[in-house]
Amino acid sequence: MLVELVGCRNQWGIDQVLDAKGHKATLRDLLRPFRPENEEPAEPDELATLTYRLDSLVQQIASIPFTVTVSPTDTDHRLHIATQHPMPAVDEGTTVTIRLASVAATAEADGGISPGQAVDVDAGAVTLAGVTSFLVVTATASVEGRRARSAALINARLVGAPDDRKERLLSAQLKDSDDLIRYLLFLLFDLVDDARLDQLLSTFGGAGGRWRHSGQVPLLETMLRALVRGGSALDRVADLLDDLVSTDREELLPEGLEEIWEPINAVRQELRA
């Protein structure tokens, strides 16, 4: 909070505001002395010092540009992790590994990183769902029998991924109308002022009445909330529905959805014009 006092110096100067005269309350009365809980800071032990060094190391590695290259095969996709810049030096006894964020951390999944050399790691074969640009780099070391660990998430440049990867993944997830409704609610979920929502509900009174009171999820209300709020939520819904129609998957559209969507989409397009 910023408070600005404007006036003559003899009335609002530092001395007048902070110094008490005539036993009057001033802003100085709001101040409280700072008393640290620990009078003397404790020195970090060796494990804390090692953890700090590992944190610094993974931050250095995370600042280096990484590339994940996708090579499709007959049944899956093979991923390769690489950098053009060498990795930083590490202390003796420190191990650094890297893996795809889409696979579990195992000895087989973790690829070793050699200090002073560029990364050149075969990340193995994955399904389409496992194709990702996110990598996990982990540094581990031990001191006095105690193990320290630090990790960071890296967003690499993804090369060679199928152009329709997102559409194919979404298609695999949406198996029926219930899946579609849940995904639509995920795209739309937000809160707006109830008074404005009630006003819009009366405007669309007849549309989707069966949906609103048949015990199904409140998709109409959620779409109207997104319409009131604005933003890109309804644009994503429009793209999704267009994709379903263009790929001949209209059977996923639940009964009554078009009755709800058409008037809302018309208002959306009018507001964007």
Rosetta silent file (secondary structure, phi, psi, omega in degrees, C-alpha in Angstrom):
SEQUENCE: MLVELVGCRNQWGIDQVLDAKGHKATLRDLLRPFRPENEEPAEPDELATLTYRLDSLVQQIASIPFTVTVSPTDTDHRLHIATQHPMPAVDEGTTVTIRLASVAATAEADGGISPGQAVDVDAGAVTLAGVTSFLVVTATASVEGRRARSAALINARLVGAPDDRKERLLSAQLKDSDDLIRYLLFLLFDLVDDARLDQLLSTFGGAGGRWRHSGQVPLLETMLRALVRGGSALDRVADLLDDLVSTDREELLPEGLEEIWEPINAVRQELRA
SCORE:     score description
SCORE:     0.000 S_00000001
   1 L     0.000  132.569  179.524    0.000    0.000    0.000 S_00000001
   2 L  -112.623  124.710  177.287    1.348    3.438   -0.964 S_00000001
   3 L  -115.577  126.365 -179.542    0.251    6.532    0.968 S_00000001
   4 L  -117.321  123.435  178.525    1.224    9.958   -0.364 S_00000001
   5 L  -104.190  125.290 -177.498    0.866   13.068    1.813 S_00000001
   6 L  -117.448  128.632  178.469    0.786   16.374   -0.030 S_00000001
   7 L   168.557 -173.558 -179.725    1.102   19.702    1.742 S_00000001
   8 L   -68.962  149.464 -177.266    3.398   22.322    3.189 S_00000001
   9 H   -64.675  -35.067 -177.988    6.658   21.144    4.704 S_00000001
  10 H   -72.172   -9.150  176.504    5.949   22.826    8.015 S_00000001
  11 H  -111.043  -34.894 -174.185    2.792   20.701    8.287 S_00000001
  12 H  -123.190   18.296  175.496    3.659   17.474    6.452 S_00000001
  13 L   -70.565  174.284 -177.049    7.448   17.345    6.607 S_00000001
  14 H   -61.440  -43.427 -178.388    9.321   14.391    8.089 S_00000001
  15 H   -63.022  -42.407 -177.757    9.765   16.033   11.465 S_00000001
  16 H   -69.410  -34.765 -175.849    6.092   16.964   11.723 S_00000001
  17 H   -79.785  -37.661 -173.675    4.844   13.539   10.604 S_00000001
  18 H   -98.429  -28.646 -174.734    7.204   11.333   12.609 S_00000001
  19 L   -94.187  131.992  179.801    8.152   13.361   15.687 S_00000001
  20 L   -81.387  134.545  175.243    5.677   13.725   18.508 S_00000001
  21 L  -133.921  129.289 -179.137    5.052   17.172   19.864 S_00000001
  22 L    69.686   29.401  177.799    2.689   17.849   22.654 S_00000001
  23 L    58.560   31.754  175.903    2.119   14.126   23.184 S_00000001
  24 L   -89.069  149.275  177.391    0.241   13.819   19.889 S_00000001
  25 L   -72.283  139.110  178.287    0.130   10.529   18.008 S_00000001
  26 L  -130.879  176.753  178.170    2.305   10.391   14.896 S_00000001
  27 H   -64.084  -22.567  178.526    3.164    7.853   12.207 S_00000001
  28 H   -62.728  -25.803  179.494    6.154    6.824   14.299 S_00000001
  29 H   -66.943  -18.844  178.190    3.711    5.180   16.691 S_00000001
  30 H   -78.759  -18.406 -176.357    2.926    2.661   13.924 S_00000001
  31 L   -78.895  145.588  177.553    6.523    1.456   13.806 S_00000001
  32 L  -128.675  140.518 -179.627    7.653   -1.563   15.789 S_00000001
  33 L   -65.639  144.242  178.029   11.244   -2.567   16.524 S_00000001
  34 L   -89.296  122.344  178.636   12.570   -5.548   14.572 S_00000001
  35 L  -123.776  103.552 -179.619   13.755   -8.353   16.808 S_00000001
  36 L   -62.584  145.061 -179.954   15.112  -11.358   14.889 S_00000001
  37 L   -64.436  -39.852  177.335   14.174  -14.751   16.291 S_00000001
  38 L  -109.535  114.922 -177.333   17.784  -15.890   16.105 S_00000001
  39 L   -60.945  -37.101  179.661   20.203  -13.271   17.298 S_00000001
  40 L  -122.901  123.108  179.841   23.047  -14.949   15.445 S_00000001
  41 L   -62.761  137.397 -179.680   22.438  -16.742   12.128 S_00000001
  42 L   -80.251  142.224  177.606   23.379  -20.381   12.239 S_00000001
  43 L   -71.886  135.043  178.627   25.994  -21.618    9.824 S_00000001
  44 L   -65.364  142.890  178.417   24.550  -24.063    7.260 S_00000001
  45 L   -77.317  178.168 -174.397   25.667  -27.644    7.712 S_00000001
  46 H   -65.387  -33.981  179.358   27.463  -29.588    5.002 S_00000001
  47 H   -67.108  -41.891  178.293   24.250  -31.126    3.633 S_00000001
  48 H   -65.159  -39.537  178.038   22.614  -27.708    3.228 S_00000001
  49 H   -63.804  -42.006  178.729   25.742  -26.366    1.544 S_00000001
  50 H   -64.927  -42.262  178.831   25.809  -29.319   -0.848 S_00000001
  51 H   -61.538  -39.739  177.602   22.117  -28.894   -1.666 S_00000001
  52 H   -62.311  -40.978  179.299   22.719  -25.226   -2.446 S_00000001
  53 H   -65.477  -39.092  178.152   25.540  -26.176   -4.837 S_00000001
  54 H   -66.844  -39.368  176.233   23.313  -28.721   -6.568 S_00000001
  55 H   -59.111  -44.692  179.464   20.535  -26.136   -6.911 S_00000001
  56 H   -63.674  -37.210 -179.211   22.985  -23.752   -8.540 S_00000001
  57 H   -65.435  -48.359 -177.844   24.199  -26.511  -10.865 S_00000001
  58 H   -68.045  -29.170  175.539   20.754  -27.487  -12.172 S_00000001
  59 H   -66.787  -38.976  175.496   19.907  -23.807  -12.660 S_00000001
  60 H   -61.572  -44.928 -179.068   23.013  -23.449  -14.829 S_00000001
  61 H   -65.612  -40.056 -178.697   22.004  -26.485  -16.862 S_00000001
  62 H   -64.790  -22.726 -179.981   18.418  -25.271  -17.204 S_00000001
  63 L   -80.497   -8.678 -179.769   19.669  -22.023  -18.758 S_00000001
  64 L   -86.597  134.522  179.433   21.267  -23.951  -21.658 S_00000001
  65 L   -66.767  128.019  176.467   19.064  -24.400  -24.777 S_00000001
  66 L  -111.294  153.382  175.822   17.964  -28.021  -25.249 S_00000001
  67 E  -129.182  133.331  173.185   16.437  -29.653  -28.313 S_00000001
  68 E  -111.927  118.553 -178.670   14.211  -32.735  -28.415 S_00000001
  69 E  -104.802  130.158 -177.780   14.057  -34.324  -31.867 S_00000001
  70 E  -102.410  128.049  176.565   11.199  -36.690  -32.727 S_00000001
  71 E  -122.040  108.360 -178.700   11.764  -39.516  -35.218 S_00000001
  72 E   -69.500  143.648  173.727    8.603  -41.496  -36.056 S_00000001
  73 L  -118.122 -172.487 -178.189    8.826  -45.269  -36.430 S_00000001
  74 L   -65.584  -32.609 -173.430    6.295  -47.840  -37.597 S_00000001
  75 L  -119.910  -18.358 -175.871    4.696  -48.192  -34.161 S_00000001
  76 L  -152.885 -156.419 -179.599    5.878  -45.294  -31.991 S_00000001
  77 E  -133.640  135.129  178.580    8.182  -42.256  -31.822 S_00000001
  78 E  -103.593  133.037 -175.444   11.859  -42.150  -30.877 S_00000001
  79 E  -113.677  142.890 -179.496   13.135  -39.062  -29.049 S_00000001
  80 E  -130.521  129.791 -178.440   16.640  -37.658  -28.935 S_00000001
  81 E  -105.203  131.608 -177.466   17.859  -35.002  -26.466 S_00000001
  82 E  -151.299  158.238  171.156   20.752  -32.746  -27.466 S_00000001
  83 E  -135.256  159.796  172.545   22.472  -29.420  -26.849 S_00000001
  84 E   -93.982  -23.524 -177.863   25.040  -27.449  -28.783 S_00000001
  85 E   -97.099  146.046  178.482   26.668  -26.045  -25.654 S_00000001
  86 E   -71.914  157.050  177.578   28.719  -28.155  -23.218 S_00000001
  87 L   -78.391  152.899  179.423   27.508  -28.894  -19.732 S_00000001
  88 L   -69.577  161.260  177.448   29.115  -27.103  -16.765 S_00000001
  89 L   -69.776  151.573  179.128   31.776  -28.766  -14.648 S_00000001
  90 L  -128.953  157.588  177.457   30.656  -30.670  -11.553 S_00000001
  91 L   -71.656  156.330  178.468   32.341  -31.647   -8.313 S_00000001
  92 L   -61.407  135.826 -179.447   33.661  -35.161   -7.888 S_00000001
  93 L    92.049   -3.107  179.079   30.932  -37.526   -6.744 S_00000001
  94 L   -94.715  131.563  178.867   28.117  -35.524   -8.355 S_00000001
  95 E  -114.376  133.309  179.224   25.858  -37.316  -10.829 S_00000001
  96 E  -123.098  129.005  178.922   23.652  -35.475  -13.320 S_00000001
  97 E  -128.568  161.920  177.950   20.903  -37.198  -15.317 S_00000001
  98 E  -141.391  144.488  179.461   18.208  -36.082  -17.726 S_00000001
  99 E  -151.226  167.393  173.815   14.954  -37.714  -18.835 S_00000001
 100 E   -71.945  139.643  179.240   11.653  -36.956  -20.513 S_00000001
 101 L   -69.823  -16.198 -177.299    9.076  -35.532  -18.123 S_00000001
 102 L   -85.857   -3.362  179.350    6.471  -37.867  -19.626 S_00000001
 103 L  -119.170  155.548 -179.096    8.182  -41.041  -18.384 S_00000001
 104 L   -71.104  153.930  179.903    8.777  -42.276  -14.857 S_00000001
 105 L   -76.996  107.111  176.739   12.154  -41.810  -13.212 S_00000001
 106 L  -136.279  167.625  178.978   13.980  -45.113  -13.623 S_00000001
 107 L   -63.062  -32.194  179.685   17.552  -46.167  -14.250 S_00000001
 108 L   -75.187  -34.334 -176.397   16.599  -46.959  -17.834 S_00000001
 109 L   -79.129  -28.824 -176.493   14.847  -43.633  -18.436 S_00000001
 110 L   -80.671  123.271  175.727   17.565  -41.427  -16.935 S_00000001
 111 E   -98.781  137.364 -178.356   20.323  -40.505  -19.369 S_00000001
 112 E   -76.041  143.878  176.426   23.693  -39.492  -18.002 S_00000001
 113 L  -110.651  126.803 -179.605   25.121  -36.020  -18.618 S_00000001
 114 L   -95.510  127.768  178.883   28.890  -35.701  -18.918 S_00000001
 115 L   -63.372  141.639  177.972   30.460  -32.457  -17.625 S_00000001
 116 L    80.118    1.605 -179.737   32.241  -30.381  -20.223 S_00000001
 117 L  -125.818  153.470  175.264   30.454  -32.106  -23.111 S_00000001
 118 E   -71.073  151.408 -179.433   27.331  -31.353  -25.112 S_00000001
 119 E   -76.456  135.332  177.497   24.296  -33.509  -24.357 S_00000001
 120 E  -148.893   85.507 -170.444   23.649  -36.345  -26.807 S_00000001
 121 E  -123.655  129.352  171.579   21.108  -38.721  -25.259 S_00000001
 122 E   -84.253  111.512 -176.268   18.798  -41.266  -26.868 S_00000001
 123 E   -83.739   -0.491  176.406   15.616  -40.930  -24.797 S_00000001
 124 E    89.142 -175.759 -177.928   14.108  -44.105  -26.221 S_00000001
 125 E   -96.660  138.855  179.098   10.789  -44.876  -27.875 S_00000001
 126 E  -136.437  162.833  172.604    7.503  -43.473  -26.599 S_00000001
 127 L   -75.964  176.254  178.997    3.896  -43.419  -27.711 S_00000001
 128 H   -59.581  -36.186  179.255    2.363  -40.282  -29.148 S_00000001
 129 H   -66.211  -23.254 -179.454    1.214  -39.317  -25.646 S_00000001
 130 H   -87.345   -6.401  177.567    4.823  -39.487  -24.460 S_00000001
 131 L   -70.116  120.644 -176.062    6.114  -36.986  -27.020 S_00000001
 132 L  -150.892  156.660  174.301    6.977  -33.884  -25.004 S_00000001
 133 L   -96.209   -4.582 -175.653    9.283  -30.894  -24.935 S_00000001
 134 E   -91.733  132.343 -179.289    9.619  -31.010  -21.139 S_00000001
 135 E  -122.619  151.818  175.563   12.728  -32.538  -19.597 S_00000001
 136 E  -116.200  119.116  175.988   13.726  -33.234  -15.995 S_00000001
 137 E  -105.889  134.079 -175.148   17.367  -32.702  -15.064 S_00000001
 138 E  -131.114  135.047  176.411   18.492  -34.103  -11.708 S_00000001
 139 E  -120.214  131.834 -179.706   21.744  -33.670   -9.783 S_00000001
 140 E  -132.669  150.986  177.101   22.636  -35.908   -6.837 S_00000001
 141 E  -162.867  167.616 -178.541   25.586  -36.172   -4.453 S_00000001
 142 E  -130.733  151.307  175.396   26.364  -37.394   -0.940 S_00000001
 143 E  -146.308  126.789 -179.885   28.148  -35.992    2.085 S_00000001
 144 L    52.155   40.014  177.683   28.845  -37.864    5.332 S_00000001
 145 L    78.903    0.674  178.701   26.503  -40.641    4.245 S_00000001
 146 E  -107.512  139.523 -172.992   23.625  -38.256    3.580 S_00000001
 147 E  -101.311  134.122  176.180   22.253  -37.816    0.081 S_00000001
 148 E  -113.772  148.060 -176.733   21.376  -34.445   -1.480 S_00000001
 149 E  -146.536  143.056  174.814   19.265  -34.010   -4.598 S_00000001
 150 E  -143.676  143.358 -177.743   18.104  -31.126   -6.778 S_00000001
 151 E  -140.730  156.622  178.622   15.961  -31.164   -9.922 S_00000001
 152 E  -144.698  150.409  177.011   14.632  -28.712  -12.489 S_00000001
 153 E  -100.465  129.293 -176.939   12.066  -28.819  -15.288 S_00000001
 154 E  -117.304  134.644  174.148   13.296  -27.664  -18.706 S_00000001
 155 E  -100.613  103.632 -176.350   11.145  -26.721  -21.687 S_00000001
 156 L   -87.197  169.789  173.250   13.197  -27.729  -24.728 S_00000001
 157 E   -81.791  125.504 -176.648   12.657  -26.918  -28.384 S_00000001
 158 E   -97.257  124.647 -176.825   10.592  -29.712  -29.938 S_00000001
 159 E  -122.794  133.176  173.434   11.530  -30.688  -33.493 S_00000001
 160 L    86.900    6.300  178.567    9.791  -33.194  -35.763 S_00000001
 161 L   -69.481  146.904  178.466    6.610  -33.724  -33.750 S_00000001
 162 L   -56.786  138.791 -177.751    3.525  -34.636  -35.831 S_00000001
 163 L   -61.609  -33.247 -177.318    1.621  -31.535  -36.905 S_00000001
 164 L   -99.567   26.234 -175.929   -1.671  -33.014  -35.710 S_00000001
 165 H   -58.639  -48.516 -177.241   -0.272  -34.299  -32.405 S_00000001
 166 H   -63.220  -41.561 -179.401   -2.576  -32.251  -30.179 S_00000001
 167 H   -65.009  -40.830 -179.623   -5.657  -33.143  -32.217 S_00000001
 168 H   -68.394  -38.068  177.434   -4.792  -36.861  -32.166 S_00000001
 169 H   -65.803  -43.054  179.307   -4.144  -36.822  -28.432 S_00000001
 170 H   -64.573  -40.944  179.246   -7.406  -35.032  -27.767 S_00000001
 171 H   -61.369  -36.783  179.564   -9.262  -37.438  -30.025 S_00000001
 172 H   -69.836  -28.036 -178.498   -7.849  -40.370  -28.061 S_00000001
 173 H   -82.628  -30.530 -176.912   -9.030  -38.838  -24.772 S_00000001
 174 L   -92.767   95.964 -176.388  -12.576  -38.003  -25.909 S_00000001
 175 L   -97.126  -22.824 -179.982  -14.282  -41.382  -26.173 S_00000001
 176 L  -153.209 -177.657 -176.518  -17.908  -40.355  -25.575 S_00000001
 177 H   -64.648  -34.432  179.115  -20.186  -37.388  -24.894 S_00000001
 178 H   -63.888  -40.530  176.534  -19.431  -37.417  -21.164 S_00000001
 179 H   -61.621  -40.608 -179.682  -15.718  -37.016  -21.882 S_00000001
 180 H   -64.384  -43.491 -179.677  -16.510  -34.105  -24.190 S_00000001
 181 H   -62.933  -42.871  178.959  -18.667  -32.355  -21.584 S_00000001
 182 H   -62.046  -39.873  179.976  -15.966  -32.723  -18.943 S_00000001
 183 H   -69.105  -38.697  176.998  -13.382  -31.271  -21.304 S_00000001
 184 H   -61.629  -42.826  178.726  -15.655  -28.366  -22.227 S_00000001
 185 H   -64.762  -36.023  175.954  -16.152  -27.571  -18.547 S_00000001
 186 H   -61.297  -40.977  179.877  -12.391  -27.714  -18.059 S_00000001
 187 H   -69.309  -30.205 -168.720  -11.958  -25.123  -20.830 S_00000001
 188 H  -101.243  -17.781 -166.976  -14.712  -22.882  -19.505 S_00000001
 189 L   -55.726  124.167  177.415  -14.540  -23.096  -15.736 S_00000001
 190 L  -170.383  173.157  178.987  -14.520  -19.635  -14.162 S_00000001
 191 L  -125.505  140.789  175.758  -16.617  -17.410  -11.931 S_00000001
 192 L  -134.446  177.585  179.524  -18.380  -14.141  -12.729 S_00000001
 193 L   -63.555  127.300 -175.645  -20.836  -11.826  -11.029 S_00000001
 194 H   -64.696  -31.398 -179.723  -24.082  -13.747  -10.403 S_00000001
 195 H   -63.764  -43.851  178.713  -26.273  -10.733  -11.201 S_00000001
 196 H   -68.325  -34.412  177.470  -24.866  -10.456  -14.725 S_00000001
 197 H   -64.901  -44.271  178.890  -25.145  -14.202  -15.141 S_00000001
 198 H   -61.072  -37.512  178.580  -28.831  -14.147  -14.168 S_00000001
 199 H   -62.363  -43.343  178.903  -29.435  -11.381  -16.698 S_00000001
 200 H   -68.880  -35.455  178.648  -27.901  -13.477  -19.472 S_00000001
 201 H   -61.653  -38.427  177.743  -29.819  -16.566  -18.397 S_00000001
 202 H   -68.247  -31.870  178.773  -33.082  -14.693  -18.853 S_00000001
 203 H   -66.035  -38.816 -178.889  -31.913  -13.567  -22.309 S_00000001
 204 L   -97.267   22.268 -170.710  -31.299  -17.171  -23.367 S_00000001
 205 L   -37.509  -51.044 -174.021  -34.350  -18.382  -21.438 S_00000001
 206 L   -78.870  -26.591 -172.851  -35.644  -20.951  -23.904 S_00000001
 207 L   -74.566  126.019  173.860  -32.330  -22.335  -25.127 S_00000001
 208 L    71.957   18.396  179.893  -31.137  -25.443  -23.381 S_00000001
 209 H   -56.896  -38.507  179.606  -33.859  -25.432  -20.735 S_00000001
 210 H   -61.848  -37.227  178.729  -33.917  -29.213  -20.812 S_00000001
 211 H   -68.240  -37.472 -172.318  -30.158  -29.228  -20.125 S_00000001
 212 H   -71.756  -26.741 -171.639  -30.446  -26.765  -17.283 S_00000001
 213 H  -124.257   10.662 -177.590  -33.022  -28.685  -15.280 S_00000001
 214 L   -95.575    8.053  179.609  -32.608  -32.332  -16.258 S_00000001
 215 L    89.645   -1.123  178.425  -29.872  -33.018  -13.712 S_00000001
 216 L   -80.825  173.359 -177.974  -27.041  -32.800  -16.244 S_00000001
 217 L   -63.944  148.288 -175.903  -23.987  -30.651  -15.739 S_00000001
 218 L   -78.353   65.648 -176.926  -24.606  -26.871  -15.978 S_00000001
 219 H   -68.276  -38.725  179.682  -22.884  -26.429  -19.326 S_00000001
 220 H   -60.396  -49.162 -179.281  -25.128  -23.555  -20.407 S_00000001
 221 H   -60.314  -39.246 -178.831  -24.427  -21.564  -17.246 S_00000001
 222 H   -66.759  -39.948  176.700  -20.707  -22.207  -17.586 S_00000001
 223 H   -64.187  -39.048  179.644  -20.681  -21.008  -21.196 S_00000001
 224 H   -67.576  -35.556  175.470  -22.563  -17.879  -20.182 S_00000001
 225 H   -60.665  -43.970  178.998  -20.047  -17.200  -17.440 S_00000001
 226 H   -65.656  -34.955  178.966  -17.282  -17.373  -20.021 S_00000001
 227 H   -66.299  -40.811  178.432  -19.276  -15.090  -22.340 S_00000001
 228 H   -65.037  -43.384 -175.797  -19.659  -12.482  -19.590 S_00000001
 229 H   -72.435  -29.048 -175.177  -15.998  -12.652  -18.653 S_00000001
 230 L    79.830 -158.260 -178.852  -14.702  -12.515  -22.213 S_00000001
 231 L    86.680 -161.611 -171.167  -11.250  -13.807  -23.010 S_00000001
 232 L  -105.219    5.026 -176.109  -10.326  -16.810  -25.109 S_00000001
 233 H   -60.085  -47.898 -179.486  -12.219  -19.630  -23.355 S_00000001
 234 H   -69.465  -28.011  175.554  -15.093  -19.661  -25.847 S_00000001
 235 H   -63.223  -39.668  178.172  -12.630  -19.359  -28.731 S_00000001
 236 H   -66.809  -36.714  176.291  -11.070  -22.639  -27.600 S_00000001
 237 H   -63.757  -43.726  179.404  -14.521  -24.208  -27.428 S_00000001
 238 H   -60.803  -43.107  179.187  -15.254  -23.019  -30.968 S_00000001
 239 H   -62.882  -41.556 -179.512  -11.982  -24.502  -32.231 S_00000001
 240 H   -63.769  -47.807 -178.885  -12.721  -27.813  -30.520 S_00000001
 241 H   -64.972  -37.262  176.887  -16.243  -28.107  -31.925 S_00000001
 242 H   -63.953  -39.826  179.012  -15.011  -27.155  -35.394 S_00000001
 243 H   -64.055  -40.162  179.703  -12.328  -29.860  -35.170 S_00000001
 244 H   -63.977  -39.806  179.602  -14.899  -32.477  -34.194 S_00000001
 245 H   -69.167  -42.567 -176.701  -17.090  -31.561  -37.145 S_00000001
 246 H   -69.050  -22.755  179.305  -14.181  -31.443  -39.607 S_00000001
 247 L  -102.924   17.209  176.111  -12.982  -34.899  -38.505 S_00000001
 248 L    57.658   43.380  177.394  -16.469  -36.460  -38.729 S_00000001
 249 L  -118.154   35.927  179.767  -16.790  -36.978  -34.984 S_00000001
 250 H   -62.476  -17.990 -178.715  -20.153  -35.273  -34.538 S_00000001
 251 H   -64.951  -17.667  177.287  -21.370  -38.360  -32.678 S_00000001
 252 H   -75.895  -20.616 -177.393  -19.530  -37.038  -29.617 S_00000001
 253 L   -69.805  120.065 -179.915  -21.746  -33.947  -29.491 S_00000001
 254 L   -68.391  154.329 -179.851  -24.392  -34.539  -26.797 S_00000001
 255 L   -60.418  130.859  179.075  -28.026  -33.984  -27.665 S_00000001
 256 L    93.847   -9.868 -178.040  -28.987  -30.330  -27.244 S_00000001
 257 H   -65.271  -40.804 -179.569  -25.452  -28.931  -27.381 S_00000001
 258 H   -62.687  -35.775  177.781  -25.999  -27.235  -30.741 S_00000001
 259 H   -62.952  -35.228  179.058  -29.101  -25.485  -29.353 S_00000001
 260 H   -76.164  -44.834 -169.965  -26.958  -24.089  -26.548 S_00000001
 261 H   -73.097  -39.341 -172.534  -23.890  -23.261  -28.595 S_00000001
 262 H   -57.920  -50.909  179.409  -25.406  -21.505  -31.626 S_00000001
 263 H   -67.171  -35.724  178.677  -26.838  -18.410  -29.821 S_00000001
 264 H   -67.046  -41.885  179.103  -23.793  -18.121  -27.547 S_00000001
 265 H   -64.719  -35.431  178.144  -21.437  -18.412  -30.498 S_00000001
 266 H   -63.632  -42.545  177.937  -23.416  -15.738  -32.356 S_00000001
 267 H   -66.962  -40.255  178.191  -22.968  -13.313  -29.442 S_00000001
 268 H   -57.758  -47.041 -179.478  -19.281  -14.262  -29.178 S_00000001
 269 H   -66.791  -35.206  178.493  -18.695  -13.441  -32.831 S_00000001
 270 H   -66.621  -40.093  179.595  -20.649  -10.192  -32.519 S_00000001
 271 H   -68.348  -29.884 -179.866  -18.546   -9.094  -29.542 S_00000001
 272 H   -80.208  -18.846 -176.838  -15.341   -9.881  -31.438 S_00000001
 273 L   -69.294    0.000    0.000  -16.430   -7.906  -34.517 S_00000001
